């Protein structure tokens, strides 16, 4: 069993940066690929970024490529999302997820966090 708790969200001006963290409980964290998703008001949840269990491969949505970075520290059971050059359209609740498959698909996600709000003002 893995429990995920996101933190680091907040209010930031356009062009600013935030770093989200996702703290995982349980020894299974290092065996999971990990994802970040987000959901804006009135919209469906969308994929943001993914990282393999070892951290060797990453994948990003086109909308955040070049601005966001995903990383993990398996010794600390923590996943990160560094968000730079933020835009108002990045405003959403951000969720981390533990995924048995690497990629954008949600079919094999075993665990979700509760989400953290990111608001980008113009």
Short mmCIF file of C-alpha atoms in Angstrom, two decimals, residues 14-118:
data_model
loop_
_atom_site.label_atom_id
_atom_site.label_comp_id
_atom_site.label_asym_id
_atom_site.label_seq_id
_atom_site.Cartn_x
_atom_site.Cartn_y
_atom_site.Cartn_z
CA UNK A 14 2.80 34.49 -14.27
CA UNK A 15 6.43 33.80 -15.11
CA UNK A 16 7.15 32.54 -11.62
CA UNK A 17 8.14 29.12 -10.33
CA UNK A 18 6.89 26.54 -7.86
CA UNK A 19 8.13 23.14 -6.80
CA UNK A 20 5.59 20.52 -5.87
CA UNK A 21 6.45 17.55 -3.71
CA UNK A 22 4.68 14.24 -3.32
CA UNK A 23 5.63 12.31 -0.20
CA UNK A 24 4.95 8.59 -0.29
CA UNK A 25 4.56 6.19 2.58
CA UNK A 26 5.43 2.54 2.21
CA UNK A 27 8.38 0.69 0.75
CA UNK A 28 6.70 0.16 -2.62
CA UNK A 29 7.36 3.73 -3.82
CA UNK A 30 10.61 2.82 -5.56
CA UNK A 31 8.88 0.09 -7.55
CA UNK A 32 6.32 2.43 -9.12
CA UNK A 33 6.49 4.69 -12.10
CA UNK A 34 5.14 8.04 -10.94
CA UNK A 35 2.98 10.63 -12.65
CA UNK A 36 1.72 14.15 -12.20
CA UNK A 37 -1.74 15.03 -13.45
CA UNK A 38 -3.75 18.21 -13.11
CA UNK A 39 -7.38 19.25 -13.24
CA UNK A 40 -8.58 22.77 -13.90
CA UNK A 41 -12.10 23.89 -12.95
CA UNK A 42 -14.65 22.55 -15.41
CA UNK A 43 -12.08 20.46 -17.24
CA UNK A 44 -11.08 16.82 -17.25
CA UNK A 45 -7.99 15.64 -15.44
CA UNK A 46 -5.00 15.76 -17.78
CA UNK A 47 -1.55 14.23 -17.84
CA UNK A 48 1.39 16.48 -17.01
CA UNK A 49 4.53 14.38 -16.54
CA UNK A 50 5.77 10.86 -15.84
CA UNK A 51 8.98 9.30 -14.55
CA UNK A 52 10.08 5.68 -14.45
CA UNK A 53 10.69 3.84 -11.19
CA UNK A 54 14.45 4.39 -11.41
CA UNK A 55 14.11 7.96 -12.62
CA UNK A 56 15.99 7.24 -15.81
CA UNK A 57 13.23 8.19 -18.26
CA UNK A 58 10.80 11.10 -18.18
CA UNK A 59 7.90 12.16 -20.39
CA UNK A 60 5.96 15.42 -20.52
CA UNK A 61 2.78 16.78 -21.98
CA UNK A 62 3.46 19.16 -24.86
CA UNK A 63 1.88 22.00 -22.90
CA UNK A 64 4.58 21.88 -20.20
CA UNK A 65 7.59 20.59 -22.13
CA UNK A 66 10.61 22.81 -21.60
CA UNK A 67 9.04 24.51 -18.57
CA UNK A 68 8.44 21.67 -16.10
CA UNK A 69 10.81 19.03 -14.75
CA UNK A 70 9.94 15.83 -12.93
CA UNK A 71 12.32 14.06 -10.57
CA UNK A 72 12.28 11.64 -7.68
CA UNK A 73 14.37 10.69 -4.67
CA UNK A 74 13.70 7.05 -3.86
CA UNK A 75 15.78 7.26 -0.68
CA UNK A 76 13.36 9.92 0.56
CA UNK A 77 10.24 8.38 -0.98
CA UNK A 78 9.51 11.70 -2.65
CA UNK A 79 8.45 12.81 -6.11
CA UNK A 80 8.94 16.38 -7.34
CA UNK A 81 7.59 18.64 -10.04
CA UNK A 82 9.59 21.78 -10.72
CA UNK A 83 7.40 24.27 -12.57
CA UNK A 84 9.02 27.29 -14.22
CA UNK A 85 7.69 30.05 -16.46
CA UNK A 86 4.23 29.46 -15.11
CA UNK A 87 1.22 30.64 -17.09
CA UNK A 88 -2.35 31.36 -15.97
CA UNK A 89 -3.44 28.27 -17.92
CA UNK A 90 -1.33 26.14 -15.55
CA UNK A 91 -3.85 26.93 -12.80
CA UNK A 92 -5.24 23.62 -11.56
CA UNK A 93 -5.23 21.08 -8.78
CA UNK A 94 -2.12 18.95 -9.23
CA UNK A 95 -2.16 15.26 -8.33
CA UNK A 96 0.61 12.70 -8.07
CA UNK A 97 -0.08 9.08 -8.90
CA UNK A 98 1.65 5.72 -8.51
CA UNK A 99 1.46 3.90 -11.83
CA UNK A 100 2.24 0.32 -12.82
CA UNK A 101 2.65 1.51 -16.42
CA UNK A 102 4.90 4.31 -17.68
CA UNK A 103 3.10 6.94 -19.69
CA UNK A 104 -0.07 9.02 -19.95
CA UNK A 105 -2.61 6.25 -19.50
CA UNK A 106 -4.50 6.08 -16.22
CA UNK A 107 -5.65 2.47 -16.52
CA UNK A 108 -2.93 1.04 -14.29
CA UNK A 109 -2.70 3.76 -11.67
CA UNK A 110 -2.93 2.17 -8.24
CA UNK A 111 -2.77 5.20 -5.97
CA UNK A 112 -3.63 8.91 -6.16
CA UNK A 113 -2.76 11.76 -3.86
CA UNK A 114 -5.35 14.22 -2.64
CA UNK A 115 -4.07 17.10 -4.76
CA UNK A 116 -2.54 20.53 -4.20
CA UNK A 117 -3.86 23.77 -5.67
CA UNK A 118 -1.68 25.84 -7.98
#
